[in-house]
Amino acid sequence: MDHLARAKEILGELIAFPTISADSNLQLIAYASELLSQVGARISVMRDETGTKANLFATLGPEGDGGIVLSGHSDVVPVDGQNWNSDPFTMREEDGLLYGRGTCDMKGFIACCLAMAPEFAALELKRPLHFAFTYDEEVGCMGARALVEELKRMELRPSAAIIGEPTSMRIIEGHKGCYEYTTEFTGLAGHASRPELGVNAIEFAMRYINRLMALSEELKERAPSNRFSPPWTTLQVGRVEGGAARNVIASHARVEWEMRPVVEADAAFVKENITAYVDEVLRPAMQAVHAQADIATHVVGEVEGLEPAEDSEARRIVSELTGLTEAEVVAFGTEAGLFQTAGMSAVICGPGSIEQAHKPDEFISLEQMEACLGMLERLGKRLS
């Protein structure tokens, strides 16, 4: 069976595992572990605290540092409310396109890696080749963060990481970070006719939002020279809820917000400023009326951006493998920044288009799968 036919077969199996982020990915990890074990890979399965999610880290070739990581996330976004023309968890082929949830984001890349594993195993690799398949990328890159921490604990230092997110096989060397938060306001309920006797959580939430919006304007002035669009760190509020009725002082409110830093220093700037505003202005005003009033911010996820590097081994490798000389930056986030902050050179290059990701009738083309397989085949030859 040729590589493309095998990759298609594996992709069909991967799609049949409904690994929505809210659910377990253990069946997929067990399947991938078995395929890699069959070709002699050294396997490590790392479960999360719940025991229902796991990362897979597998290695072919010699022991030690300096290896190359092929990374992909196993989870997919939900299909609820989407109008699909076929079962999203049964792969369908039509006119050179493979349809199904996760085909491009990003089980297509994982399928290509698994299809090439027997060929990698047959080579006399001079450097370790690692496979890293993670959980919960779609909800905050939880698995990748746990994985890089585990690699640090193991004192294992791979040199470069190729993250196979759907880039239409273009080379991506940078993206902004994504920091997500929920801020909760606890006030004191009361009758609307006597607002001075209560603490209106919605009022303080509004003041908090106004401060965030002022910071968002200041971030525009801080923007360094870069290729992102827009070139500054963005900050926005996505959801606000609170209160019980028009004539009741709101005792609770919640603000869900995010920022996408161009540089990590911008994230620190926002957090320091909004924390100072809460500690020095908002909370004292609330507690002057009700001692138990409070504001608490919960971190949903803080995912570092991928900062373009002047000297990038990963970019050089993928450039040699694809023949492309230009590298781009993108708006969407990935796990690449986590690998970079762990000391690896990182780049994003994978089959399929981000334009199809998260949509009904998600698909990947056979042409893109073939291009990815070609890149991986050349990688094997390079490493041997």
mmCIF file of C-alpha atoms in Angstrom:
data_model
loop_
_atom_site.group_PDB
_atom_site.id
_atom_site.type_symbol
_atom_site.label_atom_id
_atom_site.label_comp_id
_atom_site.label_asym_id
_atom_site.label_seq_id
_atom_site.Cartn_x
_atom_site.Cartn_y
_atom_site.Cartn_z
ATOM 1 C CA MET A 1 0.000 0.000 0.000
ATOM 2 C CA ASP A 2 1.420 3.407 -0.940
ATOM 3 C CA HIS A 3 1.825 6.174 1.601
ATOM 4 C CA LEU A 4 -1.229 8.173 0.483
ATOM 5 C CA ALA A 5 -3.543 5.170 0.579
ATOM 6 C CA ARG A 6 -2.264 4.282 4.045
ATOM 7 C CA ALA A 7 -2.645 7.860 5.281
ATOM 8 C CA LYS A 8 -6.253 7.914 4.008
ATOM 9 C CA GLU A 9 -6.978 4.653 5.797
ATOM 10 C CA ILE A 10 -5.498 5.953 9.060
ATOM 11 C CA LEU A 11 -7.305 9.286 8.744
ATOM 12 C CA GLY A 12 -10.630 7.453 8.432
ATOM 13 C CA GLU A 13 -9.858 5.667 11.703
ATOM 14 C CA LEU A 14 -8.844 8.910 13.427
ATOM 15 C CA ILE A 15 -12.001 10.734 12.306
ATOM 16 C CA ALA A 16 -14.125 7.918 13.755
ATOM 17 C CA PHE A 17 -12.817 8.805 17.235
ATOM 18 C CA PRO A 18 -15.073 11.751 18.267
ATOM 19 C CA THR A 19 -12.366 13.529 20.229
ATOM 20 C CA ILE A 20 -14.264 16.744 20.966
ATOM 21 C CA SER A 21 -12.338 18.643 23.626
ATOM 22 C CA ALA A 22 -15.049 18.059 26.249
ATOM 23 C CA ASP A 23 -14.680 14.292 25.812
ATOM 24 C CA SER A 24 -11.919 11.706 26.182
ATOM 25 C CA ASN A 25 -9.180 11.177 23.586
ATOM 26 C CA LEU A 26 -7.907 7.910 25.081
ATOM 27 C CA GLN A 27 -9.132 5.665 22.256
ATOM 28 C CA LEU A 28 -7.289 7.723 19.658
ATOM 29 C CA ILE A 29 -4.129 7.781 21.759
ATOM 30 C CA ALA A 30 -4.306 4.003 22.218
ATOM 31 C CA TYR A 31 -4.724 3.539 18.448
ATOM 32 C CA ALA A 32 -1.769 5.815 17.610
ATOM 33 C CA SER A 33 0.338 4.176 20.349
ATOM 34 C CA GLU A 34 -0.319 0.731 18.876
ATOM 35 C CA LEU A 35 0.707 1.805 15.367
ATOM 36 C CA LEU A 36 3.915 3.369 16.633
ATOM 37 C CA SER A 37 4.680 0.450 18.951
ATOM 38 C CA GLN A 38 4.410 -1.932 16.003
ATOM 39 C CA VAL A 39 7.357 -0.204 14.321
ATOM 40 C CA GLY A 40 9.482 -0.155 17.462
ATOM 41 C CA ALA A 41 8.882 3.368 18.775
ATOM 42 C CA ARG A 42 9.535 4.057 22.450
ATOM 43 C CA ILE A 43 6.158 5.091 23.841
ATOM 44 C CA SER A 44 5.187 7.395 26.697
ATOM 45 C CA VAL A 45 1.498 8.059 27.439
ATOM 46 C CA MET A 46 0.949 10.939 29.852
ATOM 47 C CA ARG A 47 -2.566 11.202 31.335
ATOM 48 C CA ASP A 48 -4.073 14.340 32.795
ATOM 49 C CA GLU A 49 -5.380 14.606 36.369
ATOM 50 C CA THR A 50 -8.828 13.304 35.375
ATOM 51 C CA GLY A 51 -7.415 10.223 33.700
ATOM 52 C CA THR A 52 -9.683 10.806 30.693
ATOM 53 C CA LYS A 53 -7.183 12.703 28.519
ATOM 54 C CA ALA A 54 -3.644 11.872 27.488
ATOM 55 C CA ASN A 55 -0.645 13.057 25.513
ATOM 56 C CA LEU A 56 1.373 10.610 23.453
ATOM 57 C CA PHE A 57 5.120 11.125 23.117
ATOM 58 C CA ALA A 58 6.900 8.524 21.011
ATOM 59 C CA THR A 59 10.461 8.308 19.721
ATOM 60 C CA LEU A 60 12.244 6.578 16.857
ATOM 61 C CA GLY A 61 16.014 6.628 16.370
ATOM 62 C CA PRO A 62 18.743 7.213 18.919
ATOM 63 C CA GLU A 63 18.306 8.315 22.525
ATOM 64 C CA GLY A 64 19.255 11.785 23.684
ATOM 65 C CA ASP A 65 18.812 15.454 22.940
ATOM 66 C CA GLY A 66 18.729 17.293 19.627
ATOM 67 C CA GLY A 67 15.726 15.505 18.144
ATOM 68 C CA ILE A 68 12.984 16.724 15.828
ATOM 69 C CA VAL A 69 9.381 16.808 17.102
ATOM 70 C CA LEU A 70 6.365 16.262 14.836
ATOM 71 C CA SER A 71 3.456 17.709 16.799
ATOM 72 C CA GLY A 72 -0.302 17.606 16.394
ATOM 73 C CA HIS A 73 -3.324 17.962 18.664
ATOM 74 C CA SER A 74 -5.841 15.140 18.876
ATOM 75 C CA ASP A 75 -8.910 17.127 19.937
ATOM 76 C CA VAL A 76 -11.498 18.718 17.654
ATOM 77 C CA VAL A 77 -14.171 21.388 18.056
ATOM 78 C CA PRO A 78 -17.854 20.450 18.505
ATOM 79 C CA VAL A 79 -20.298 19.901 15.644
ATOM 80 C CA ASP A 80 -23.411 20.983 17.574
ATOM 81 C CA GLY A 81 -25.578 23.395 15.601
ATOM 82 C CA GLN A 82 -23.659 22.850 12.374
ATOM 83 C CA ASN A 83 -25.394 21.666 9.215
ATOM 84 C CA TRP A 84 -23.251 18.825 7.827
ATOM 85 C CA ASN A 85 -24.061 17.011 4.586
ATOM 86 C CA SER A 86 -22.832 13.713 6.078
ATOM 87 C CA ASP A 87 -21.874 12.187 9.415
ATOM 88 C CA PRO A 88 -18.961 14.366 10.642
ATOM 89 C CA PHE A 89 -17.340 11.338 12.303
ATOM 90 C CA THR A 90 -17.437 9.106 9.236
ATOM 91 C CA MET A 91 -14.878 10.202 6.661
ATOM 92 C CA ARG A 92 -16.312 10.767 3.193
ATOM 93 C CA GLU A 93 -14.280 11.115 -0.016
ATOM 94 C CA GLU A 94 -15.585 13.140 -2.948
ATOM 95 C CA ASP A 95 -13.794 14.795 -5.874
ATOM 96 C CA GLY A 96 -10.358 14.494 -4.294
ATOM 97 C CA LEU A 97 -11.504 15.876 -0.935
ATOM 98 C CA LEU A 98 -11.781 14.031 2.381
ATOM 99 C CA TYR A 99 -14.628 15.300 4.585
ATOM 100 C CA GLY A 100 -14.997 14.895 8.345
ATOM 101 C CA ARG A 101 -14.503 16.710 11.632
ATOM 102 C CA GLY A 102 -10.780 17.132 12.173
ATOM 103 C CA THR A 103 -9.668 16.224 8.661
ATOM 104 C CA CYS A 104 -7.631 19.406 8.344
ATOM 105 C CA ASP A 105 -7.513 20.502 11.996
ATOM 106 C CA MET A 106 -5.469 18.458 12.477
ATOM 107 C CA LYS A 107 -5.867 14.742 12.118
ATOM 108 C CA GLY A 108 -4.696 14.910 8.509
ATOM 109 C CA PHE A 109 -1.182 15.734 9.700
ATOM 110 C CA ILE A 110 -1.293 13.052 12.403
ATOM 111 C CA ALA A 111 -2.409 10.494 9.803
ATOM 112 C CA CYS A 112 0.521 11.427 7.568
ATOM 113 C CA CYS A 113 2.969 11.039 10.463
ATOM 114 C CA LEU A 114 1.567 7.627 11.376
ATOM 115 C CA ALA A 115 1.555 6.491 7.754
ATOM 116 C CA MET A 116 5.242 7.384 7.429
ATOM 117 C CA ALA A 117 6.267 5.793 10.740
ATOM 118 C CA PRO A 118 7.215 2.382 9.214
ATOM 119 C CA GLU A 119 9.487 4.132 6.712
ATOM 120 C CA PHE A 120 11.087 6.245 9.462
ATOM 121 C CA ALA A 121 11.634 3.086 11.523
ATOM 122 C CA ALA A 122 13.420 1.378 8.627
ATOM 123 C CA LEU A 123 15.963 4.196 8.352
ATOM 124 C CA GLU A 124 19.159 4.532 10.342
ATOM 125 C CA LEU A 125 18.208 7.849 11.909
ATOM 126 C CA LYS A 126 21.111 9.983 13.106
ATOM 127 C CA ARG A 127 18.890 12.120 15.342
ATOM 128 C CA PRO A 128 15.837 11.226 17.443
ATOM 129 C CA LEU A 129 12.483 11.683 15.718
ATOM 130 C CA HIS A 130 9.661 12.366 18.168
ATOM 131 C CA PHE A 131 5.893 12.214 17.701
ATOM 132 C CA ALA A 132 3.908 14.466 20.067
ATOM 133 C CA PHE A 133 0.108 14.130 19.957
ATOM 134 C CA THR A 134 -1.630 16.274 22.553
ATOM 135 C CA TYR A 135 -5.049 16.869 24.139
ATOM 136 C CA ASP A 136 -7.154 20.014 24.601
ATOM 137 C CA GLU A 137 -5.423 22.394 22.201
ATOM 138 C CA GLU A 138 -8.787 23.852 21.223
ATOM 139 C CA VAL A 139 -9.580 24.936 24.783
ATOM 140 C CA GLY A 140 -6.269 26.439 25.839
ATOM 141 C CA CYS A 141 -3.383 24.169 24.770
ATOM 142 C CA MET A 142 -3.606 22.289 28.064
ATOM 143 C CA GLY A 143 -1.978 19.122 26.761
ATOM 144 C CA ALA A 144 1.001 20.799 25.134
ATOM 145 C CA ARG A 145 1.710 22.788 28.295
ATOM 146 C CA ALA A 146 1.710 19.567 30.322
ATOM 147 C CA LEU A 147 3.880 17.878 27.687
ATOM 148 C CA VAL A 148 6.647 20.466 27.672
ATOM 149 C CA GLU A 149 6.695 20.437 31.473
ATOM 150 C CA GLU A 150 7.085 16.654 31.384
ATOM 151 C CA LEU A 151 9.950 16.931 28.893
ATOM 152 C CA LYS A 152 11.680 19.347 31.261
ATOM 153 C CA ARG A 153 11.207 16.880 34.114
ATOM 154 C CA MET A 154 12.692 14.126 31.933
ATOM 155 C CA GLU A 155 15.579 16.482 31.070
ATOM 156 C CA LEU A 156 14.951 15.751 27.401
ATOM 157 C CA ARG A 157 15.813 18.612 25.045
ATOM 158 C CA PRO A 158 14.614 18.208 21.459
ATOM 159 C CA SER A 159 16.086 20.791 19.120
ATOM 160 C CA ALA A 160 13.239 21.655 16.755
ATOM 161 C CA ALA A 161 9.474 21.214 16.491
ATOM 162 C CA ILE A 162 7.269 21.119 13.396
ATOM 163 C CA ILE A 163 3.647 21.777 14.325
ATOM 164 C CA GLY A 164 1.393 20.470 11.556
ATOM 165 C CA GLU A 165 -1.518 22.915 11.846
ATOM 166 C CA PRO A 166 -3.294 23.536 8.519
ATOM 167 C CA THR A 167 -1.214 26.136 6.653
ATOM 168 C CA SER A 168 -1.720 24.798 3.102
ATOM 169 C CA MET A 169 1.883 23.593 3.504
ATOM 170 C CA ARG A 170 3.144 27.182 3.798
ATOM 171 C CA ILE A 171 5.823 27.950 6.379
ATOM 172 C CA ILE A 172 4.556 29.946 9.370
ATOM 173 C CA GLU A 173 7.182 31.362 11.717
ATOM 174 C CA GLY A 174 5.080 33.565 13.986
ATOM 175 C CA HIS A 175 1.706 34.177 15.593
ATOM 176 C CA LYS A 176 0.388 36.179 18.518
ATOM 177 C CA GLY A 177 -0.264 34.678 21.928
ATOM 178 C CA CYS A 178 -3.773 34.075 23.243
ATOM 179 C CA TYR A 179 -4.567 34.854 26.875
ATOM 180 C CA GLU A 180 -8.143 34.180 28.051
ATOM 181 C CA TYR A 181 -9.771 35.144 31.353
ATOM 182 C CA THR A 182 -13.038 35.176 33.270
ATOM 183 C CA THR A 183 -13.407 37.935 35.857
ATOM 184 C CA GLU A 184 -16.175 37.548 38.458
ATOM 185 C CA PHE A 185 -17.651 40.362 40.534
ATOM 186 C CA THR A 186 -19.390 39.670 43.847
ATOM 187 C CA GLY A 187 -21.443 42.570 45.185
ATOM 188 C CA LEU A 188 -24.395 43.003 47.523
ATOM 189 C CA ALA A 189 -28.009 42.670 46.366
ATOM 190 C CA GLY A 190 -30.693 45.137 47.449
ATOM 191 C CA HIS A 191 -33.736 47.077 46.335
ATOM 192 C CA ALA A 192 -33.119 49.336 43.358
ATOM 193 C CA SER A 193 -34.673 52.276 45.215
ATOM 194 C CA ARG A 194 -31.708 52.362 47.611
ATOM 195 C CA PRO A 195 -28.611 51.767 45.427
ATOM 196 C CA GLU A 196 -26.316 53.287 48.066
ATOM 197 C CA LEU A 197 -27.064 50.356 50.386
ATOM 198 C CA GLY A 198 -25.901 47.711 47.917
ATOM 199 C CA VAL A 199 -22.868 46.972 45.766
ATOM 200 C CA ASN A 200 -23.850 46.726 42.114
ATOM 201 C CA ALA A 201 -21.602 44.087 40.560
ATOM 202 C CA ILE A 202 -22.603 45.159 37.065
ATOM 203 C CA GLU A 203 -21.531 48.743 37.734
ATOM 204 C CA PHE A 204 -18.069 47.611 38.805
ATOM 205 C CA ALA A 205 -17.876 45.214 35.885
ATOM 206 C CA MET A 206 -18.553 48.159 33.563
ATOM 207 C CA ARG A 207 -15.786 50.188 35.171
ATOM 208 C CA TYR A 208 -13.474 47.196 34.790
ATOM 209 C CA ILE A 209 -14.362 46.906 31.097
ATOM 210 C CA ASN A 210 -13.783 50.615 30.577
ATOM 211 C CA ARG A 211 -10.295 50.229 32.029
ATOM 212 C CA LEU A 212 -9.603 47.286 29.727
ATOM 213 C CA MET A 213 -10.700 49.364 26.741
ATOM 214 C CA ALA A 214 -8.420 52.217 27.817
ATOM 215 C CA LEU A 215 -5.539 49.745 28.025
ATOM 216 C CA SER A 216 -6.395 48.467 24.551
ATOM 217 C CA GLU A 217 -5.812 51.987 23.192
ATOM 218 C CA GLU A 218 -2.503 52.251 25.063
ATOM 219 C CA LEU A 219 -1.398 48.956 23.506
ATOM 220 C CA LYS A 220 -1.627 50.506 20.048
ATOM 221 C CA GLU A 221 1.050 53.010 21.056
ATOM 222 C CA ARG A 222 3.294 50.222 22.379
ATOM 223 C CA ALA A 223 3.289 48.176 19.159
ATOM 224 C CA PRO A 224 6.787 47.244 17.962
ATOM 225 C CA SER A 225 7.575 46.990 14.280
ATOM 226 C CA ASN A 226 6.168 43.657 13.106
ATOM 227 C CA ARG A 227 4.254 41.881 10.332
ATOM 228 C CA PHE A 228 1.084 41.070 12.248
ATOM 229 C CA SER A 229 -2.308 42.447 11.284
ATOM 230 C CA PRO A 230 -3.132 44.474 13.269
ATOM 231 C CA PRO A 231 0.438 45.118 14.456
ATOM 232 C CA TRP A 232 -0.547 45.800 18.078
ATOM 233 C CA THR A 233 -1.698 43.571 20.921
ATOM 234 C CA THR A 234 -5.483 43.285 20.767
ATOM 235 C CA LEU A 235 -7.777 43.160 23.780
ATOM 236 C CA GLN A 236 -11.507 42.499 23.661
ATOM 237 C CA VAL A 237 -14.479 41.536 25.822
ATOM 238 C CA GLY A 238 -16.421 38.588 24.435
ATOM 239 C CA ARG A 239 -19.182 38.000 26.973
ATOM 240 C CA VAL A 240 -20.816 39.818 29.877
ATOM 241 C CA GLU A 241 -23.531 38.507 32.173
ATOM 242 C CA GLY A 242 -24.993 39.490 35.524
ATOM 243 C CA GLY A 243 -27.935 40.650 37.563
ATOM 244 C CA ALA A 244 -31.366 39.227 38.291
ATOM 245 C CA ALA A 245 -33.946 41.899 37.405
ATOM 246 C CA ARG A 246 -34.297 45.587 36.565
ATOM 247 C CA ASN A 247 -35.299 46.517 40.108
ATOM 248 C CA VAL A 248 -32.673 44.455 41.957
ATOM 249 C CA ILE A 249 -29.139 45.638 42.651
ATOM 250 C CA ALA A 250 -26.938 43.078 40.899
ATOM 251 C CA SER A 251 -24.999 40.926 43.340
ATOM 252 C CA HIS A 252 -23.032 39.066 40.659
ATOM 253 C CA ALA A 253 -21.507 39.777 37.271
ATOM 254 C CA ARG A 254 -19.068 37.991 35.018
ATOM 255 C CA VAL A 255 -16.810 39.320 32.239
ATOM 256 C CA GLU A 256 -15.106 37.006 29.756
ATOM 257 C CA TRP A 257 -12.235 38.659 27.939
ATOM 258 C CA GLU A 258 -9.056 37.914 26.040
ATOM 259 C CA MET A 259 -5.899 39.497 24.690
ATOM 260 C CA ARG A 260 -3.564 38.452 21.879
ATOM 261 C CA PRO A 261 -0.102 39.786 22.695
ATOM 262 C CA VAL A 262 2.432 40.627 20.012
ATOM 263 C CA VAL A 263 5.135 40.283 22.666
ATOM 264 C CA GLU A 264 4.990 38.770 26.146
ATOM 265 C CA ALA A 265 5.772 42.150 27.729
ATOM 266 C CA ASP A 266 2.361 43.433 26.583
ATOM 267 C CA ALA A 267 0.616 40.663 28.501
ATOM 268 C CA ALA A 268 2.515 41.630 31.647
ATOM 269 C CA PHE A 269 1.618 45.303 31.032
ATOM 270 C CA VAL A 270 -2.115 44.544 30.875
ATOM 271 C CA LYS A 271 -2.149 42.207 33.862
ATOM 272 C CA GLU A 272 -0.161 44.563 36.072
ATOM 273 C CA ASN A 273 -2.339 47.551 35.191
ATOM 274 C CA ILE A 274 -5.719 45.868 35.549
ATOM 275 C CA THR A 275 -4.655 44.198 38.803
ATOM 276 C CA ALA A 276 -3.528 47.542 40.233
ATOM 277 C CA TYR A 277 -6.859 49.125 39.211
ATOM 278 C CA VAL A 278 -8.773 46.371 41.002
ATOM 279 C CA ASP A 279 -6.606 46.466 44.125
ATOM 280 C CA GLU A 280 -6.342 50.238 44.450
ATOM 281 C CA VAL A 281 -9.686 51.499 43.108
ATOM 282 C CA LEU A 282 -12.488 49.005 42.514
ATOM 283 C CA ARG A 283 -12.197 46.525 45.391
ATOM 284 C CA PRO A 284 -11.740 49.234 48.103
ATOM 285 C CA ALA A 285 -14.836 51.041 46.793
ATOM 286 C CA MET A 286 -16.877 47.837 46.890
ATOM 287 C CA GLN A 287 -15.661 46.761 50.334
ATOM 288 C CA ALA A 288 -16.319 50.194 51.812
ATOM 289 C CA VAL A 289 -20.003 49.217 51.541
ATOM 290 C CA HIS A 290 -19.776 45.434 51.943
ATOM 291 C CA ALA A 291 -16.682 43.751 53.373
ATOM 292 C CA GLN A 292 -17.324 40.485 51.508
ATOM 293 C CA ALA A 293 -17.544 42.121 48.093
ATOM 294 C CA ASP A 294 -14.793 40.977 45.782
ATOM 295 C CA ILE A 295 -13.350 40.686 42.277
ATOM 296 C CA ALA A 296 -11.617 37.491 41.174
ATOM 297 C CA THR A 297 -9.992 36.731 37.823
ATOM 298 C CA HIS A 298 -9.661 33.126 36.665
ATOM 299 C CA VAL A 299 -7.182 32.109 33.978
ATOM 300 C CA VAL A 300 -8.862 30.089 31.241
ATOM 301 C CA GLY A 301 -5.616 29.746 29.315
ATOM 302 C CA GLU A 302 -2.384 31.633 28.689
ATOM 303 C CA VAL A 303 -0.755 30.461 25.488
ATOM 304 C CA GLU A 304 2.481 32.127 24.458
ATOM 305 C CA GLY A 305 2.837 33.404 20.928
ATOM 306 C CA LEU A 306 5.389 32.144 18.450
ATOM 307 C CA GLU A 307 7.927 34.929 18.005
ATOM 308 C CA PRO A 308 9.790 34.944 14.660
ATOM 309 C CA ALA A 309 13.451 34.157 15.254
ATOM 310 C CA GLU A 310 16.314 35.491 13.164
ATOM 311 C CA ASP A 311 18.084 32.142 13.321
ATOM 312 C CA SER A 312 15.570 29.278 13.266
ATOM 313 C CA GLU A 313 16.674 25.689 12.718
ATOM 314 C CA ALA A 314 13.070 24.545 12.320
ATOM 315 C CA ARG A 315 12.448 27.137 9.603
ATOM 316 C CA ARG A 316 15.637 26.134 7.798
ATOM 317 C CA ILE A 317 14.704 22.465 7.909
ATOM 318 C CA VAL A 318 11.173 22.961 6.593
ATOM 319 C CA SER A 319 12.425 25.379 3.943
ATOM 320 C CA GLU A 320 14.813 22.706 2.690
ATOM 321 C CA LEU A 321 12.072 20.072 2.758
ATOM 322 C CA THR A 322 9.440 22.142 0.944
ATOM 323 C CA GLY A 323 11.603 24.316 -1.292
ATOM 324 C CA LEU A 324 9.874 27.429 0.066
ATOM 325 C CA THR A 325 12.049 30.420 0.914
ATOM 326 C CA GLU A 326 9.426 32.717 2.453
ATOM 327 C CA ALA A 327 7.960 32.359 5.951
ATOM 328 C CA GLU A 328 4.786 34.140 7.078
ATOM 329 C CA VAL A 329 2.968 35.118 10.268
ATOM 330 C CA VAL A 330 -0.690 34.356 10.994
ATOM 331 C CA ALA A 331 -3.510 35.547 13.221
ATOM 332 C CA PHE A 332 -4.581 32.183 14.650
ATOM 333 C CA GLY A 333 -2.847 30.617 17.639
ATOM 334 C CA THR A 334 -1.168 27.223 18.024
ATOM 335 C CA GLU A 335 0.923 25.194 20.471
ATOM 336 C CA ALA A 336 4.135 26.341 18.761
ATOM 337 C CA GLY A 337 4.878 29.110 21.256
ATOM 338 C CA LEU A 338 4.912 26.579 24.099
ATOM 339 C CA PHE A 339 7.569 24.523 22.328
ATOM 340 C CA GLN A 340 9.544 27.704 21.656
ATOM 341 C CA THR A 341 9.468 28.812 25.290
ATOM 342 C CA ALA A 342 10.631 25.293 26.241
ATOM 343 C CA GLY A 343 13.820 25.966 24.287
ATOM 344 C CA MET A 344 13.008 24.484 20.903
ATOM 345 C CA SER A 345 13.118 26.110 17.525
ATOM 346 C CA ALA A 346 9.520 25.912 16.264
ATOM 347 C CA VAL A 347 7.702 26.380 12.986
ATOM 348 C CA ILE A 348 4.186 25.616 11.725
ATOM 349 C CA CYS A 349 3.613 23.750 8.467
ATOM 350 C CA GLY A 350 0.860 21.290 7.721
ATOM 351 C CA PRO A 351 -1.707 20.095 5.199
ATOM 352 C CA GLY A 352 -5.129 21.643 4.672
ATOM 353 C CA SER A 353 -6.411 25.185 4.934
ATOM 354 C CA ILE A 354 -7.338 27.018 8.129
ATOM 355 C CA GLU A 355 -10.304 28.338 6.114
ATOM 356 C CA GLN A 356 -11.958 24.911 6.483
ATOM 357 C CA ALA A 357 -11.198 24.479 10.177
ATOM 358 C CA HIS A 358 -14.110 24.529 12.678
ATOM 359 C CA LYS A 359 -16.714 24.705 9.879
ATOM 360 C CA PRO A 360 -19.390 22.214 8.775
ATOM 361 C CA ASP A 361 -18.179 19.868 6.032
ATOM 362 C CA GLU A 362 -14.555 20.391 7.069
ATOM 363 C CA PHE A 363 -12.239 18.835 4.511
ATOM 364 C CA ILE A 364 -8.675 18.255 3.410
ATOM 365 C CA SER A 365 -7.563 17.599 -0.155
ATOM 366 C CA LEU A 366 -5.653 14.525 -1.245
ATOM 367 C CA GLU A 367 -3.225 16.911 -2.916
ATOM 368 C CA GLN A 368 -2.409 18.491 0.444
ATOM 369 C CA MET A 369 -2.008 15.089 2.079
ATOM 370 C CA GLU A 370 0.385 14.058 -0.678
ATOM 371 C CA ALA A 371 2.428 17.247 -0.253
ATOM 372 C CA CYS A 372 2.722 16.607 3.491
ATOM 373 C CA LEU A 373 3.787 13.006 2.925
ATOM 374 C CA GLY A 374 6.450 14.236 0.529
ATOM 375 C CA MET A 375 7.790 16.653 3.142
ATOM 376 C CA LEU A 376 7.936 13.882 5.746
ATOM 377 C CA GLU A 377 9.633 11.479 3.348
ATOM 378 C CA ARG A 378 12.353 14.062 2.688
ATOM 379 C CA LEU A 379 12.653 14.656 6.445
ATOM 380 C CA GLY A 380 13.389 10.965 6.963
ATOM 381 C CA LYS A 381 16.108 11.022 4.350
ATOM 382 C CA ARG A 382 17.576 14.171 5.898
ATOM 383 C CA LEU A 383 17.706 12.626 9.359
ATOM 384 C CA SER A 384 19.342 9.434 8.077
#
